[in-house]
PDB file of C-alpha atoms in Angstrom:
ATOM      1  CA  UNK A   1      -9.645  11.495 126.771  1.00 92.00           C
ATOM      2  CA  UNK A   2     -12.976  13.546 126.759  1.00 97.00           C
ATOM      3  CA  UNK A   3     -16.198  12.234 124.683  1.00 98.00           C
ATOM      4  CA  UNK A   4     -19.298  13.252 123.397  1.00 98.00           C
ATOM      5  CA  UNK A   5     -22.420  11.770 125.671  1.00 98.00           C
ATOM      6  CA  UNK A   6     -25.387  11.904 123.106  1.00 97.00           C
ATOM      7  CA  UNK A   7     -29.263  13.347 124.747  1.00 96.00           C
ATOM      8  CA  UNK A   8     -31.750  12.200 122.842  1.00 94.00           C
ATOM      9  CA  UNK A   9     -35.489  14.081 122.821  1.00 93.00           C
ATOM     10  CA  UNK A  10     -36.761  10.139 123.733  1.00 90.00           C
ATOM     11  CA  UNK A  11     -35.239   8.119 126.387  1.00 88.00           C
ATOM     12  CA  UNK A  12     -35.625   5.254 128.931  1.00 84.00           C
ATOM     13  CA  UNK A  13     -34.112   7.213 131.020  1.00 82.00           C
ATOM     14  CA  UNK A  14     -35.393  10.223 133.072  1.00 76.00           C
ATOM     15  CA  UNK A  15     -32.049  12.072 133.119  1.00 85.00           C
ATOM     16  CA  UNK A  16     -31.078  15.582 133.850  1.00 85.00           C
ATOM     17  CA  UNK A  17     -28.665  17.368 132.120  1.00 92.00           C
ATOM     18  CA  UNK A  18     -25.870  18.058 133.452  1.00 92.00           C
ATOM     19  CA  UNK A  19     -26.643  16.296 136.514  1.00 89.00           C
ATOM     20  CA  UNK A  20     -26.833  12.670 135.606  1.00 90.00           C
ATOM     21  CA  UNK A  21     -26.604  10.566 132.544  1.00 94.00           C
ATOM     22  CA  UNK A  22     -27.270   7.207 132.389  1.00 93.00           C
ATOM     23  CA  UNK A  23     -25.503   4.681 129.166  1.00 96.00           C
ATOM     24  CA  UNK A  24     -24.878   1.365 128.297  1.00 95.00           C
ATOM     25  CA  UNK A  25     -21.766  -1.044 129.921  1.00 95.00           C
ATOM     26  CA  UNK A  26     -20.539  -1.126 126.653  1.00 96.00           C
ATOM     27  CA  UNK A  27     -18.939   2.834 126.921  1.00 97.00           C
ATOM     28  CA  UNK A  28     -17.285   2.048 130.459  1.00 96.00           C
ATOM     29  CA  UNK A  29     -14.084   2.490 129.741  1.00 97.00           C
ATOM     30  CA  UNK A  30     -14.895   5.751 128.008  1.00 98.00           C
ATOM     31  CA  UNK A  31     -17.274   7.480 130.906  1.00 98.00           C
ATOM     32  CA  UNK A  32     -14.667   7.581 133.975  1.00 97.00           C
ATOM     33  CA  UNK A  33     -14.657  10.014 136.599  1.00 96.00           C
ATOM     34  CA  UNK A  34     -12.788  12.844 135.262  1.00 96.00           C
ATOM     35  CA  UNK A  35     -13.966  12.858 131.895  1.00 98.00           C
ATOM     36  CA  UNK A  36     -14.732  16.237 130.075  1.00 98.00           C
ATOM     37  CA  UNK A  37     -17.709  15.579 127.770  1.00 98.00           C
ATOM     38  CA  UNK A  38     -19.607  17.483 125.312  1.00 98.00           C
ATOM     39  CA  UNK A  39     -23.578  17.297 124.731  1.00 98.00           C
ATOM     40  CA  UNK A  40     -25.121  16.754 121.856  1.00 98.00           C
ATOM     41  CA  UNK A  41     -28.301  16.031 119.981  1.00 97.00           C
ATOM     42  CA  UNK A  42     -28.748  13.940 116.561  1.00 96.00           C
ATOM     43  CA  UNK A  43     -31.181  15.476 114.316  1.00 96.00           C
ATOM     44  CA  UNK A  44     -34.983  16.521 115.510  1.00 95.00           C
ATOM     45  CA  UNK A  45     -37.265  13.863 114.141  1.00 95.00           C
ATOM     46  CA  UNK A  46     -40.370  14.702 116.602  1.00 94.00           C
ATOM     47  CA  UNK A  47     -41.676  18.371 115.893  1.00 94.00           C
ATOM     48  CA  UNK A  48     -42.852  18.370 119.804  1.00 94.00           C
ATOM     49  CA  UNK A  49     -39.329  18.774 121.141  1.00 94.00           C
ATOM     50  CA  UNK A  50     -38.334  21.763 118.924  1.00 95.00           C
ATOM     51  CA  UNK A  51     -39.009  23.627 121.362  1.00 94.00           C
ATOM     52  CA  UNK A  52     -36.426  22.299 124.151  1.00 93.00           C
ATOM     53  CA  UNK A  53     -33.551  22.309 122.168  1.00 96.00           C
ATOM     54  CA  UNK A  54     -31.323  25.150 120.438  1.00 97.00           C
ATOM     55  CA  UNK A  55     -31.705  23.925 117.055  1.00 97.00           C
ATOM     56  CA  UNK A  56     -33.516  21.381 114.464  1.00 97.00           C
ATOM     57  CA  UNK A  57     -29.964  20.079 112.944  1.00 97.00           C
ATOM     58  CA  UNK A  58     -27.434  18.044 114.601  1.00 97.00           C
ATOM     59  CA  UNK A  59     -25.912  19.723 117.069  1.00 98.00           C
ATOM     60  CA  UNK A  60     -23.694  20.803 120.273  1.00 98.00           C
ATOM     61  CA  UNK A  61     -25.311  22.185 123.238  1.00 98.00           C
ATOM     62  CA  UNK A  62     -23.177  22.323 126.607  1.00 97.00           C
ATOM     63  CA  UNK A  63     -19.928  20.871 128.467  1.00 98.00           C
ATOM     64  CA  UNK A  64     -19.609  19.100 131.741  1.00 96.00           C
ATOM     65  CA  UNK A  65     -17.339  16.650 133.810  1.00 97.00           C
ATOM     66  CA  UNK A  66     -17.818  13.195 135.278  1.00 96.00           C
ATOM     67  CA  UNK A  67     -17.558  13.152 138.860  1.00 91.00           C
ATOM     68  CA  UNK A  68     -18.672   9.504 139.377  1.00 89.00           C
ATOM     69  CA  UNK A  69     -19.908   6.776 138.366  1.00 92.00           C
ATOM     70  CA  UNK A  70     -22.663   3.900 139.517  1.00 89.00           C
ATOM     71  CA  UNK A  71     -24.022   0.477 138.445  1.00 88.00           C
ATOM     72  CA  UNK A  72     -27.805   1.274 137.986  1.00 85.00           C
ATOM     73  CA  UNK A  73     -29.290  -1.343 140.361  1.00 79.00           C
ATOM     74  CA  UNK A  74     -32.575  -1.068 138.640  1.00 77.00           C
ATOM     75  CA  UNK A  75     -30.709  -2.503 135.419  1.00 84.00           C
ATOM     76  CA  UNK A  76     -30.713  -6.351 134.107  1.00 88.00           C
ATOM     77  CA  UNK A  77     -28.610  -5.403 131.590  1.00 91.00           C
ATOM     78  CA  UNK A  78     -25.594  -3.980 133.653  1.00 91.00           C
ATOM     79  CA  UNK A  79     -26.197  -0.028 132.429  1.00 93.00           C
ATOM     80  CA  UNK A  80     -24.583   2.888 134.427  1.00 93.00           C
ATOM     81  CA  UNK A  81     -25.084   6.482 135.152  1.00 92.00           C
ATOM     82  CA  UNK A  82     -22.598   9.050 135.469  1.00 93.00           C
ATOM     83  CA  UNK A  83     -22.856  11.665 138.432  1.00 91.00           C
ATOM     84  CA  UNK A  84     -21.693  15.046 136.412  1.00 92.00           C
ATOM     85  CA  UNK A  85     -20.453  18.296 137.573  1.00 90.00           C
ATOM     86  CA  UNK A  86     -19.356  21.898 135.932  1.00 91.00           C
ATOM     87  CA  UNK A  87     -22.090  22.082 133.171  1.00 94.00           C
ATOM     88  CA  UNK A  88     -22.267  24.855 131.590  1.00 95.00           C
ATOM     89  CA  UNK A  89     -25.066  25.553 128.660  1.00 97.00           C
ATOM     90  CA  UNK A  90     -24.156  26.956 125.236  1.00 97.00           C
ATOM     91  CA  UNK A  91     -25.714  30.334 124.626  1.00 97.00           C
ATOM     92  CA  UNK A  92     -25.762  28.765 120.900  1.00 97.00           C
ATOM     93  CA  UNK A  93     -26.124  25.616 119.218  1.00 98.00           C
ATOM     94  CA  UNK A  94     -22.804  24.303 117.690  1.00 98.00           C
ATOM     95  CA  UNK A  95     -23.346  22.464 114.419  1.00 98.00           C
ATOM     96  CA  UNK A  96     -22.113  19.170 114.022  1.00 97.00           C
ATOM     97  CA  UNK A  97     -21.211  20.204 110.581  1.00 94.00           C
ATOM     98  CA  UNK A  98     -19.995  23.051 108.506  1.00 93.00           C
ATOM     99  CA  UNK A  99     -20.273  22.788 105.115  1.00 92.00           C
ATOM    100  CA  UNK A 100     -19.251  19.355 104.222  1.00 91.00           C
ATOM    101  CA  UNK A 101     -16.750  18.665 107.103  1.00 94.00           C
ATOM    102  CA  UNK A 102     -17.845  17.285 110.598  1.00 96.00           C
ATOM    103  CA  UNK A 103     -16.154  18.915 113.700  1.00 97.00           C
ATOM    104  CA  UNK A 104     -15.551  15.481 115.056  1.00 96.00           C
ATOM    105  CA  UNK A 105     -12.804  13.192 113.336  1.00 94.00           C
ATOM    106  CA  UNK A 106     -14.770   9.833 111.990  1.00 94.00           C
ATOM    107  CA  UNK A 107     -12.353   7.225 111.508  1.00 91.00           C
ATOM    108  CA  UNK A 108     -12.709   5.189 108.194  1.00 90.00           C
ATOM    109  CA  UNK A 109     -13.004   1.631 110.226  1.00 90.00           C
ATOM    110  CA  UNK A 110     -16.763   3.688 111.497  1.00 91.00           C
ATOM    111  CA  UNK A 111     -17.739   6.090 108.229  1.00 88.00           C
ATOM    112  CA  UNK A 112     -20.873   4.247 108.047  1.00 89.00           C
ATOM    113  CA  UNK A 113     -22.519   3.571 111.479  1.00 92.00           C
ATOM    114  CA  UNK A 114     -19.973   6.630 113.851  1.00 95.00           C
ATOM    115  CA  UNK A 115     -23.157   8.521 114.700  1.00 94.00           C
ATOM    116  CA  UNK A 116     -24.886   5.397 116.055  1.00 93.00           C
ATOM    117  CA  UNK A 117     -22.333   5.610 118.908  1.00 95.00           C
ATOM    118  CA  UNK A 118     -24.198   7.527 122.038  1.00 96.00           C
ATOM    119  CA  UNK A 119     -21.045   8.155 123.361  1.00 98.00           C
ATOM    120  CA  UNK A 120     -17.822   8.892 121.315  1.00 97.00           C
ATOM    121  CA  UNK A 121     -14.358   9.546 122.673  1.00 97.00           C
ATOM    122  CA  UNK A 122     -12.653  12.861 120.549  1.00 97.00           C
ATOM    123  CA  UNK A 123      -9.178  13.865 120.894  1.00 96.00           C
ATOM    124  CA  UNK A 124      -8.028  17.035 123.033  1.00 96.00           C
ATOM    125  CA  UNK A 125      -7.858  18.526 119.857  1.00 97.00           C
ATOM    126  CA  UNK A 126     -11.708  18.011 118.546  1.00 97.00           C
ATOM    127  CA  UNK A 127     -12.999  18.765 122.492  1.00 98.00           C
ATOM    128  CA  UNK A 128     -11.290  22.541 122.193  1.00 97.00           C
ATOM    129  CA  UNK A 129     -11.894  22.762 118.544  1.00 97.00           C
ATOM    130  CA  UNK A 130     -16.125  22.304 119.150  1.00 98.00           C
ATOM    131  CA  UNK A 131     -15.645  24.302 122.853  1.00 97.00           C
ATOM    132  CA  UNK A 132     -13.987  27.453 121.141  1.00 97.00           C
ATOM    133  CA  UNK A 133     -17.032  27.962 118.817  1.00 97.00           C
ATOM    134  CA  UNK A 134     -19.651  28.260 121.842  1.00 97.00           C
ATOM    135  CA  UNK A 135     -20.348  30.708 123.802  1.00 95.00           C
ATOM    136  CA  UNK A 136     -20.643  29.537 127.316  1.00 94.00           C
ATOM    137  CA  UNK A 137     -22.980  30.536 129.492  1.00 92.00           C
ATOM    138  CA  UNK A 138     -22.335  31.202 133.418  1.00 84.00           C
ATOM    139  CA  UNK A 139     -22.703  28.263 135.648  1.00 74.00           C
ATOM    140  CA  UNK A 140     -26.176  27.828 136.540  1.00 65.00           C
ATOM    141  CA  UNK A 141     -26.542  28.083 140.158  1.00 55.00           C
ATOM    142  CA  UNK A 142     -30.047  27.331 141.550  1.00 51.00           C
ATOM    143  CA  UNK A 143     -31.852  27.708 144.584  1.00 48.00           C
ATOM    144  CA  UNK A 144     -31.747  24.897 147.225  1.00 43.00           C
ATOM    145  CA  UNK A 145     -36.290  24.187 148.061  1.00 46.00           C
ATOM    146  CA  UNK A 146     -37.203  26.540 151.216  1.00 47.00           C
ATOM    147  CA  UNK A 147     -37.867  24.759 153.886  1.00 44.00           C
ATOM    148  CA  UNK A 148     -40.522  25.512 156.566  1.00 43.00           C
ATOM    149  CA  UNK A 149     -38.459  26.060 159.125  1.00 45.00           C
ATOM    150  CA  UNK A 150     -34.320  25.306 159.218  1.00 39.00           C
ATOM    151  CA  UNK A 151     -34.443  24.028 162.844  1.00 44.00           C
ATOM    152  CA  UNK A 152     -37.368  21.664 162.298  1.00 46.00           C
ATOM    153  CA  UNK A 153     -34.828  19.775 160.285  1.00 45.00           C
ATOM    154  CA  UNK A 154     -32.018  18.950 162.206  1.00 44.00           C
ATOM    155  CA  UNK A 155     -30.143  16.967 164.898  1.00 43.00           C
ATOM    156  CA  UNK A 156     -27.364  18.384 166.913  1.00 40.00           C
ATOM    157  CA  UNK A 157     -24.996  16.353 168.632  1.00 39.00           C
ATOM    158  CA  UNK A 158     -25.575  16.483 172.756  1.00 36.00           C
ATOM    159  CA  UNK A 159     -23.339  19.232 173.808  1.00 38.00           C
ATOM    160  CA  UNK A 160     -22.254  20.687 170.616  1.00 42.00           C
ATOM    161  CA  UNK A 161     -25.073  22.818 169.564  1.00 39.00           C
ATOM    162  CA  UNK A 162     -23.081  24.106 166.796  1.00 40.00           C
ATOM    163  CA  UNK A 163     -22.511  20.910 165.086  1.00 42.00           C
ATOM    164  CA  UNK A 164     -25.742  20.431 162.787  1.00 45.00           C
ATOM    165  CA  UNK A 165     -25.907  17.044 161.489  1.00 43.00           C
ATOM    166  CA  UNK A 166     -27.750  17.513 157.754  1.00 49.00           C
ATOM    167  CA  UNK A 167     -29.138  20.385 157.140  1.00 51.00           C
ATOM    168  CA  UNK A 168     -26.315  21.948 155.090  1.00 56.00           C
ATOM    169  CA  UNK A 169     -26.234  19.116 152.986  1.00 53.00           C
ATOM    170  CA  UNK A 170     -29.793  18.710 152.203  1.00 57.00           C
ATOM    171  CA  UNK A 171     -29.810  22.156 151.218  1.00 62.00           C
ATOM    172  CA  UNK A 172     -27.022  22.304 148.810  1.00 70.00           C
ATOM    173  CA  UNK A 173     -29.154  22.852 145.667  1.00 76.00           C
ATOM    174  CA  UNK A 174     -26.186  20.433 143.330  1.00 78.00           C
ATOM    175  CA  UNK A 175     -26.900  17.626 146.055  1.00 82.00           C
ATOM    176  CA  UNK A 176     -30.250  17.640 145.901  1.00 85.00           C
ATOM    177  CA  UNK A 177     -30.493  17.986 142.125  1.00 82.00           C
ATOM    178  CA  UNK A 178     -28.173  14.733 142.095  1.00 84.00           C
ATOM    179  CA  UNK A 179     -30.729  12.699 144.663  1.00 87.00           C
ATOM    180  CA  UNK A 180     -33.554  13.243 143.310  1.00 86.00           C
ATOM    181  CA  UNK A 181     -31.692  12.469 139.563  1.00 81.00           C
ATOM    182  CA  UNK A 182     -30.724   9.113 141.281  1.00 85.00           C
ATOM    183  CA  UNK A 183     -33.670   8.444 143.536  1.00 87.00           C
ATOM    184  CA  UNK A 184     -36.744  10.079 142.114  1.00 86.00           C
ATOM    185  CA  UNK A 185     -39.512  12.275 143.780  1.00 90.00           C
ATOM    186  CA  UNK A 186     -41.263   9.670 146.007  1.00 94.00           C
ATOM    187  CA  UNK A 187     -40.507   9.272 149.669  1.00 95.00           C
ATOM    188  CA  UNK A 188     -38.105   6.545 150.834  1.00 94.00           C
ATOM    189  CA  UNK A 189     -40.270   6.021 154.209  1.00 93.00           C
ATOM    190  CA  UNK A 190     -43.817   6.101 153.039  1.00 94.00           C
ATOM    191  CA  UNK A 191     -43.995   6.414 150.020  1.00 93.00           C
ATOM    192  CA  UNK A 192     -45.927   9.496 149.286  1.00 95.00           C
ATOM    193  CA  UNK A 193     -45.287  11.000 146.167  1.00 94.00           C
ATOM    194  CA  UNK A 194     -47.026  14.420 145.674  1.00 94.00           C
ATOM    195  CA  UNK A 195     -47.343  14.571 141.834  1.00 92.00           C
ATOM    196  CA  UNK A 196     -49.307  11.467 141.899  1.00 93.00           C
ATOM    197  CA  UNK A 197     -51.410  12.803 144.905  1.00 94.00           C
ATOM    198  CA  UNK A 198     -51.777  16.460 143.721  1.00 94.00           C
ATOM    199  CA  UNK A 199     -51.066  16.667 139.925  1.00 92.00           C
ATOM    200  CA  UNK A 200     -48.698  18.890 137.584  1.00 88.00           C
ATOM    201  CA  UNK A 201     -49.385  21.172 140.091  1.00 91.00           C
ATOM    202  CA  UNK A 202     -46.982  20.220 142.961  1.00 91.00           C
ATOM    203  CA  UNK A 203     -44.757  18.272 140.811  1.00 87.00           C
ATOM    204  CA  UNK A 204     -41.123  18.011 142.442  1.00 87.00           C
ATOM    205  CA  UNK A 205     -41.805  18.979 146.043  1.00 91.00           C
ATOM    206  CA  UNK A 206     -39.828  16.634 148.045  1.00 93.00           C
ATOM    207  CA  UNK A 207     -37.502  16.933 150.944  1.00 92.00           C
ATOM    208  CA  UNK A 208     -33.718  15.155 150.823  1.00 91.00           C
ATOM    209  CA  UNK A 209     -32.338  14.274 154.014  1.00 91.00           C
ATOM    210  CA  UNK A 210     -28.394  13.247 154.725  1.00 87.00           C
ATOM    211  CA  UNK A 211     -28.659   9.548 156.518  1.00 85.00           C
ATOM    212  CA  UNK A 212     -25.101   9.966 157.995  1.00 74.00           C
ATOM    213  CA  UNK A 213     -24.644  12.562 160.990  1.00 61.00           C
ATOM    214  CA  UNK A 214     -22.204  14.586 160.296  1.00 56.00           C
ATOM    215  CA  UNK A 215     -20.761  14.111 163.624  1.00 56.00           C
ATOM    216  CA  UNK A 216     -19.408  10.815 162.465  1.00 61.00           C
ATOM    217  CA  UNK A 217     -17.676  12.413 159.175  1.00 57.00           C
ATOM    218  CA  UNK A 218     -13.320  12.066 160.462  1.00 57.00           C
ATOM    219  CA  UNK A 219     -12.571  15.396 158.478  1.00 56.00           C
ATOM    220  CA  UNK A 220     -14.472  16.553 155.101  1.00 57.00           C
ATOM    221  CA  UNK A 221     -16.088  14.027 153.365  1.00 64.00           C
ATOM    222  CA  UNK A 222     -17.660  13.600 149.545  1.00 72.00           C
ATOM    223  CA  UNK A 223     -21.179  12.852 149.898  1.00 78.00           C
ATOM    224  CA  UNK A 224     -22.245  10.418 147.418  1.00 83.00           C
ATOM    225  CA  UNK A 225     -26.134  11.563 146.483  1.00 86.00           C
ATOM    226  CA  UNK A 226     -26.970   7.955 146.005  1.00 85.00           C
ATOM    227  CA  UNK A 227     -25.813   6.086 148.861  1.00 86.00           C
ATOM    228  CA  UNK A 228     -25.602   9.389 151.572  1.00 88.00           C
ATOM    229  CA  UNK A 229     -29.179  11.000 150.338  1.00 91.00           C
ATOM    230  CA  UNK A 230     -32.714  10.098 150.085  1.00 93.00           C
ATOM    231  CA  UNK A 231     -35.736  11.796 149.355  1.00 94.00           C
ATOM    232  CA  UNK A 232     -38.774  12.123 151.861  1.00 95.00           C
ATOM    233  CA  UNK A 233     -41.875  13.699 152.218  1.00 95.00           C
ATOM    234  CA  UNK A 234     -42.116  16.528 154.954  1.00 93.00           C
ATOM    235  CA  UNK A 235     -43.772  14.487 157.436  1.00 94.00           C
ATOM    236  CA  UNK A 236     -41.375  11.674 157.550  1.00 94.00           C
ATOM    237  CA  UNK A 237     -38.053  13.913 157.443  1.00 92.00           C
ATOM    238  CA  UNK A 238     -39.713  16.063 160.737  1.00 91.00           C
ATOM    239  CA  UNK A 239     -39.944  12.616 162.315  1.00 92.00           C
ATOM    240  CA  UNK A 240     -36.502  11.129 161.341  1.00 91.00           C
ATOM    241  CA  UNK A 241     -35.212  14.948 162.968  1.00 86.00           C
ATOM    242  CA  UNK A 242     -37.679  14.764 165.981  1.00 85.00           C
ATOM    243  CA  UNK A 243     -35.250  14.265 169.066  1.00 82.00           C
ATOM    244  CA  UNK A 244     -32.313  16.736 168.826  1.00 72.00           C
ATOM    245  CA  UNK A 245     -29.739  14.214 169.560  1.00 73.00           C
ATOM    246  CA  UNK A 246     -30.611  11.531 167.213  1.00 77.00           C
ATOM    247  CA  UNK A 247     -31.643  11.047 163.631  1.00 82.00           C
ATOM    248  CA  UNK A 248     -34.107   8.153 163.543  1.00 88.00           C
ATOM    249  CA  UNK A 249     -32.322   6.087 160.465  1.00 90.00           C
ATOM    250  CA  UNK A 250     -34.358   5.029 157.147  1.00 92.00           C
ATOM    251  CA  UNK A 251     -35.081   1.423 158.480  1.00 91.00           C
ATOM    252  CA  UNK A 252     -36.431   2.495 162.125  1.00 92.00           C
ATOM    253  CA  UNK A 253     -38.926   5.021 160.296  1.00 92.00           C
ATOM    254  CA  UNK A 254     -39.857   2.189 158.177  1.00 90.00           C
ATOM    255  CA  UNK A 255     -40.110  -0.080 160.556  1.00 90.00           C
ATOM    256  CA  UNK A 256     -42.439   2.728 162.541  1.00 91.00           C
ATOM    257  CA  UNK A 257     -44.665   2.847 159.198  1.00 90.00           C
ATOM    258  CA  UNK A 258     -45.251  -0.986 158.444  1.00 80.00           C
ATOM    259  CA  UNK A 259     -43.514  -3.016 161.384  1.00 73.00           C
ATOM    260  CA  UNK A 260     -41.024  -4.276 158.971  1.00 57.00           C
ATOM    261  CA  UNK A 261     -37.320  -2.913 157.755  1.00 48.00           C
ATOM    262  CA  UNK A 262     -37.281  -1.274 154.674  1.00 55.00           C
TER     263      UNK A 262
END
């Protein structure tokens, strides 16, 4: 069944849309991998975020899918976040309402708290009802972060030059959105993070690196961005890739860096 997934202009949470979005336990059974959702936005109640969004009412704003779905470990109270994939933006902002009729269904049991809900499941019915009054724009494909130099950056398997271990996954621009969703912008070995070093200026430079080889994939593999990926800073992702035939793991670089596993 798909769902609406509210954004609101103030969160706890430092989500990106369409990439990840984190809720409470309580809308498990809603948010499962496969879900189509919808985005939306309550009504603007800070003038500062006008701005950012398409328009002051309550609205629809984009479509996506959940791919997965992970306990937030940094959560006492048992939250999640959702991996997604497929967004796609709406050229235009769908009203909630037209007239005096909603575009979702509110049961009578909810008429006076439904738009409390974050997330709310809709019928196949309401999903293609709000999607066929958008106007969708392409998917958004964006640029993987140059790096200095692509063979800097990887680890080849002894005798198989053509097998690069990481490199193709660190670049995939979804991948990386996804990590540093997940994992932030500072770096897993040392710690360097270069908008608190450097300011507004350099905010989101960061490297991701693939801890797996992909020498030891049996056949094609999903990565999972939060178990698979981790950011790093330049300087500890050239040492991690310094010998050609090994990738120095997370806790060896740590243990490099302090004398102690990570």
């Amino acid at each position: 069944m798909p769902a609406v997934i509210a954004e609101n202009d103030v969160s706890q949470w430092a989500d990106q849309t369409g990439v990840v979005y984190h809720f409470p336990k309580r809308y498990q059974a809603i948010l499962t991998p496969g879900t189509q959702v919808i985005y939306y936005k309550g009504k603007l109640l800070d003038k500062a975020f006008a701005d950012s969004r398409l328009s002051p009412s309550p609205h629809y704003f984009g479509v996506a899918t959940i791919e997965q779905v992970h306990a937030d470990e940094a959560s006492s109270k048992g939250d999640l976040y959702a991996i997604l994939s497929d967004y796609r933006a709406f050229a235009e902002p769908v009203l909630a309402k037209e007239g005096d009729d909603y575009l979702e269904v509110i049961p009578d049991s909810k008429a006076s708290n439904y738009w409390r809900s974050g997330v709310r499941p809709i019928d196949g019915a309401t999903y293609q009802r709000i999607v066929n009054k958008a106007r969708l724009k392409p998917f958004e494909v964006r640029e993987a972060e140059p790096l200095p130099s692509l063979d800097e950056f990887e680890s080849r398997e002894e005798g198989h030059p053509s097998k690069v271990y990481s490199t193709r996954y660190e670049r995939d621009p979804k991948l990386r959105q996804q990590a540093i969703a997940i994992h932030g912008l500072t770096c897993k070995g040392c710690g360097f993070n270069f908008e608190k070093t450097y300011g507004e200026y350099a905010k989101g430079i960061i490297h991701i690196h693939h801890i797996v080889p992909l020498s030891e994939y049996q056949g094609s593999r999903v990565v999972d961005p939060e178990k698979d990926l981790v950011p790093l800073c330049p300087n500890c992702h050239s040492v991690v890739h310094r010998i050609k035939n090994a990738t120095l793991s997370i806790e060896d670089l740590c243990k490099i860096l302090r004398g102690v596993k990570c």
